[in-house]
Amino acid sequence: KAGVTQTPRYLIKTRGQQVTLSCSPISGHRSVSWYQQTPGQGLQFLFEYFSETQRNKGNFPGRFSGRQFSNSRSEMNVSTLELGDSALYLCASSSRGLAAEETQYFGPGTRLLVL
Amino acid sequence: AQTVTQSQPEMSVQEAETVTLSCTYDTSESDYYLFWYKQPPSRQMILVIRQEAYKQQNATENRFSVNFQKAAKSFSLKISDSQLGDAAMYFCAYRSYNSGGYQKVTFGIGTKLQVIP
């Protein structure tokens, strides 16, 4: 099985712009979670999607949004970019996402730099 | 709210030696799971080991084992016979589900492990 893929791998944007990141989960996985990773904050949970529905959301402003398609692929959008949004954005998929013990499989991440 | 603390920003170990990475957490829940993830320089995060809170027996995966002290809310990772490929960032993570079925997940800030040949 192919692993979790994320596109693009690198992005450079300027303040005020918006950006869309894409994540394709492992085939058959229905749950996709998004994380923001920064050196000072570690990994912070953004949100989780399961069967096209957002099931949970972390403590991020409304500028961060996402969606999931019927094929389980997910996109994350950040509007009105700020310098502090520069980070590595990771997505992770799991088969059911309904149990805490579920193993999450991570993608390689998208490195976003906001200038 | 749950918190996960990794108090060692960086650690180093000689090849073939043993190293222990520490993790403490704070929660009022009784049912949860704890994880250690490894993130090598290539950035692909992978699961190292998992521990169910209701199990008293410490989890073991080959050279990796944990020391889970539920009362002390401590979850340390021991790497035996360290190898060069073990060099990576290691993240401790806490996960649980509330009654509404919503996932709660918290990661520590990470510990960078250097393996010295």
PDB file of C-alpha atoms in Angstrom, chain A:
ATOM      1  CA  LYS A   1       0.000   0.000   0.000  1.00  0.00           C
ATOM      2  CA  ALA A   2       1.178   3.478  -0.720  1.00  0.00           C
ATOM      3  CA  GLY A   3       1.743   5.634   2.320  1.00  0.00           C
ATOM      4  CA  VAL A   4       0.210   8.968   3.192  1.00  0.00           C
ATOM      5  CA  THR A   5       1.104  11.587   0.623  1.00  0.00           C
ATOM      6  CA  GLN A   6       1.060  15.340   1.001  1.00  0.00           C
ATOM      7  CA  THR A   7       1.333  18.004  -1.653  1.00  0.00           C
ATOM      8  CA  PRO A   8       3.044  20.281  -2.116  1.00  0.00           C
ATOM      9  CA  ARG A   9       6.104  19.464  -0.045  1.00  0.00           C
ATOM     10  CA  TYR A  10       7.261  23.081   0.152  1.00  0.00           C
ATOM     11  CA  LEU A  11       5.459  26.396  -0.120  1.00  0.00           C
ATOM     12  CA  ILE A  12       6.471  30.005   0.160  1.00  0.00           C
ATOM     13  CA  LYS A  13       3.728  32.577   0.614  1.00  0.00           C
ATOM     14  CA  THR A  14       3.481  36.172   1.747  1.00  0.00           C
ATOM     15  CA  ARG A  15       1.448  37.613   4.564  1.00  0.00           C
ATOM     16  CA  GLY A  16      -2.219  38.023   3.753  1.00  0.00           C
ATOM     17  CA  GLN A  17      -2.297  35.308   1.134  1.00  0.00           C
ATOM     18  CA  GLN A  18      -4.156  32.067   1.499  1.00  0.00           C
ATOM     19  CA  VAL A  19      -2.898  28.542   0.995  1.00  0.00           C
ATOM     20  CA  THR A  20      -4.385  25.094   0.412  1.00  0.00           C
ATOM     21  CA  LEU A  21      -2.566  21.919   1.381  1.00  0.00           C
ATOM     22  CA  SER A  22      -3.570  18.451   0.270  1.00  0.00           C
ATOM     23  CA  CYS A  23      -3.359  15.065   1.940  1.00  0.00           C
ATOM     24  CA  SER A  24      -4.106  11.655   0.452  1.00  0.00           C
ATOM     25  CA  PRO A  25      -4.510   8.974   3.113  1.00  0.00           C
ATOM     26  CA  ILE A  26      -3.581   5.341   2.867  1.00  0.00           C
ATOM     27  CA  SER A  27      -6.082   3.485   0.726  1.00  0.00           C
ATOM     28  CA  GLY A  28      -9.014   2.380   2.858  1.00  0.00           C
ATOM     29  CA  HIS A  29      -8.353   4.857   5.648  1.00  0.00           C
ATOM     30  CA  ARG A  30     -11.285   7.096   6.422  1.00  0.00           C
ATOM     31  CA  SER A  31      -9.843   9.295   9.119  1.00  0.00           C
ATOM     32  CA  VAL A  32      -7.471  12.166   8.402  1.00  0.00           C
ATOM     33  CA  SER A  33      -5.993  14.390  11.082  1.00  0.00           C
ATOM     34  CA  TRP A  34      -3.965  17.548  10.587  1.00  0.00           C
ATOM     35  CA  TYR A  35      -1.178  18.851  12.821  1.00  0.00           C
ATOM     36  CA  GLN A  36       0.971  21.951  12.892  1.00  0.00           C
ATOM     37  CA  GLN A  37       4.573  21.405  13.916  1.00  0.00           C
ATOM     38  CA  THR A  38       6.823  24.254  15.018  1.00  0.00           C
ATOM     39  CA  PRO A  39      10.112  24.121  16.942  1.00  0.00           C
ATOM     40  CA  GLY A  40       8.729  25.991  19.916  1.00  0.00           C
ATOM     41  CA  GLN A  41       5.302  24.374  20.178  1.00  0.00           C
ATOM     42  CA  GLY A  42       5.906  20.842  18.979  1.00  0.00           C
ATOM     43  CA  LEU A  43       2.914  19.209  17.309  1.00  0.00           C
ATOM     44  CA  GLN A  44      -0.446  20.789  17.783  1.00  0.00           C
ATOM     45  CA  PHE A  45      -3.664  19.166  16.700  1.00  0.00           C
ATOM     46  CA  LEU A  46      -5.649  21.129  14.130  1.00  0.00           C
ATOM     47  CA  PHE A  47      -8.626  18.947  13.260  1.00  0.00           C
ATOM     48  CA  GLU A  48      -9.757  15.479  12.305  1.00  0.00           C
ATOM     49  CA  TYR A  49     -12.045  14.430   9.487  1.00  0.00           C
ATOM     50  CA  PHE A  50     -13.886  11.163   9.185  1.00  0.00           C
ATOM     51  CA  SER A  51     -16.165  10.288   6.290  1.00  0.00           C
ATOM     52  CA  GLU A  52     -16.240  13.895   5.087  1.00  0.00           C
ATOM     53  CA  THR A  53     -17.230  15.255   8.506  1.00  0.00           C
ATOM     54  CA  GLN A  54     -15.080  17.253  10.859  1.00  0.00           C
ATOM     55  CA  ARG A  55     -15.238  15.387  14.137  1.00  0.00           C
ATOM     56  CA  ASN A  56     -12.893  17.386  16.270  1.00  0.00           C
ATOM     57  CA  LYS A  57     -11.034  20.640  16.194  1.00  0.00           C
ATOM     58  CA  GLY A  58      -8.058  21.966  18.097  1.00  0.00           C
ATOM     59  CA  ASN A  59      -7.543  25.474  19.414  1.00  0.00           C
ATOM     60  CA  PHE A  60      -6.761  27.283  16.201  1.00  0.00           C
ATOM     61  CA  PRO A  61      -8.413  30.407  14.791  1.00  0.00           C
ATOM     62  CA  GLY A  62     -11.078  30.215  12.134  1.00  0.00           C
ATOM     63  CA  ARG A  63      -8.507  31.076   9.493  1.00  0.00           C
ATOM     64  CA  PHE A  64      -7.644  27.406   9.564  1.00  0.00           C
ATOM     65  CA  SER A  65     -10.221  25.232   7.879  1.00  0.00           C
ATOM     66  CA  GLY A  66     -10.388  21.931   6.136  1.00  0.00           C
ATOM     67  CA  ARG A  67     -12.535  19.501   4.292  1.00  0.00           C
ATOM     68  CA  GLN A  68     -12.579  15.885   3.262  1.00  0.00           C
ATOM     69  CA  PHE A  69     -13.785  14.447   0.013  1.00  0.00           C
ATOM     70  CA  SER A  70     -15.666  11.243  -0.657  1.00  0.00           C
ATOM     71  CA  ASN A  71     -12.430   9.479  -1.555  1.00  0.00           C
ATOM     72  CA  SER A  72     -11.065  10.440   1.905  1.00  0.00           C
ATOM     73  CA  ARG A  73      -8.555  12.911   0.486  1.00  0.00           C
ATOM     74  CA  SER A  74      -8.402  15.989   2.641  1.00  0.00           C
ATOM     75  CA  GLU A  75      -7.452  19.595   2.130  1.00  0.00           C
ATOM     76  CA  MET A  76      -6.480  22.184   4.655  1.00  0.00           C
ATOM     77  CA  ASN A  77      -6.845  25.889   3.971  1.00  0.00           C
ATOM     78  CA  VAL A  78      -5.274  28.789   5.779  1.00  0.00           C
ATOM     79  CA  SER A  79      -6.552  32.236   4.914  1.00  0.00           C
ATOM     80  CA  THR A  80      -4.942  35.605   5.598  1.00  0.00           C
ATOM     81  CA  LEU A  81      -1.568  34.081   6.335  1.00  0.00           C
ATOM     82  CA  GLU A  82       0.494  35.409   9.201  1.00  0.00           C
ATOM     83  CA  LEU A  83       4.233  35.059   9.825  1.00  0.00           C
ATOM     84  CA  GLY A  84       3.455  32.726  12.733  1.00  0.00           C
ATOM     85  CA  ASP A  85       1.803  30.261  10.391  1.00  0.00           C
ATOM     86  CA  SER A  86       5.217  29.214   9.120  1.00  0.00           C
ATOM     87  CA  ALA A  87       5.453  25.579  10.111  1.00  0.00           C
ATOM     88  CA  LEU A  88       5.525  21.987   8.994  1.00  0.00           C
ATOM     89  CA  TYR A  89       1.991  20.769   8.454  1.00  0.00           C
ATOM     90  CA  LEU A  90       1.539  17.064   8.927  1.00  0.00           C
ATOM     91  CA  CYS A  91      -1.430  14.927   8.141  1.00  0.00           C
ATOM     92  CA  ALA A  92      -2.039  11.467   9.495  1.00  0.00           C
ATOM     93  CA  SER A  93      -4.516   8.802   8.512  1.00  0.00           C
ATOM     94  CA  SER A  94      -6.013   5.853  10.294  1.00  0.00           C
ATOM     95  CA  SER A  95      -8.479   3.237   9.233  1.00  0.00           C
ATOM     96  CA  ARG A  96     -11.373   4.042  11.500  1.00  0.00           C
ATOM     97  CA  GLY A  97     -10.234   6.857  13.719  1.00  0.00           C
ATOM     98  CA  LEU A  98     -12.884   5.813  16.205  1.00  0.00           C
ATOM     99  CA  ALA A  99     -10.648   4.354  18.853  1.00  0.00           C
ATOM    100  CA  ALA A 100      -7.872   6.011  20.749  1.00  0.00           C
ATOM    101  CA  GLU A 101      -5.588   3.041  20.203  1.00  0.00           C
ATOM    102  CA  GLU A 102      -5.741   3.386  16.440  1.00  0.00           C
ATOM    103  CA  THR A 103      -2.330   3.701  14.836  1.00  0.00           C
ATOM    104  CA  GLN A 104      -1.927   6.888  12.887  1.00  0.00           C
ATOM    105  CA  TYR A 105       0.257   6.917   9.794  1.00  0.00           C
ATOM    106  CA  PHE A 106       1.880  10.233   9.055  1.00  0.00           C
ATOM    107  CA  GLY A 107       2.721  11.863   5.786  1.00  0.00           C
ATOM    108  CA  PRO A 108       6.034  13.607   5.057  1.00  0.00           C
ATOM    109  CA  GLY A 109       4.531  17.024   5.690  1.00  0.00           C
ATOM    110  CA  THR A 110       4.263  20.296   3.841  1.00  0.00           C
ATOM    111  CA  ARG A 111       6.778  22.945   4.839  1.00  0.00           C
ATOM    112  CA  LEU A 112       5.102  26.374   4.694  1.00  0.00           C
ATOM    113  CA  LEU A 113       7.136  29.547   4.898  1.00  0.00           C
ATOM    114  CA  VAL A 114       5.296  32.844   5.223  1.00  0.00           C
ATOM    115  CA  LEU A 115       7.296  35.949   4.353  1.00  0.00           C
TER     116      LEU A 115
END
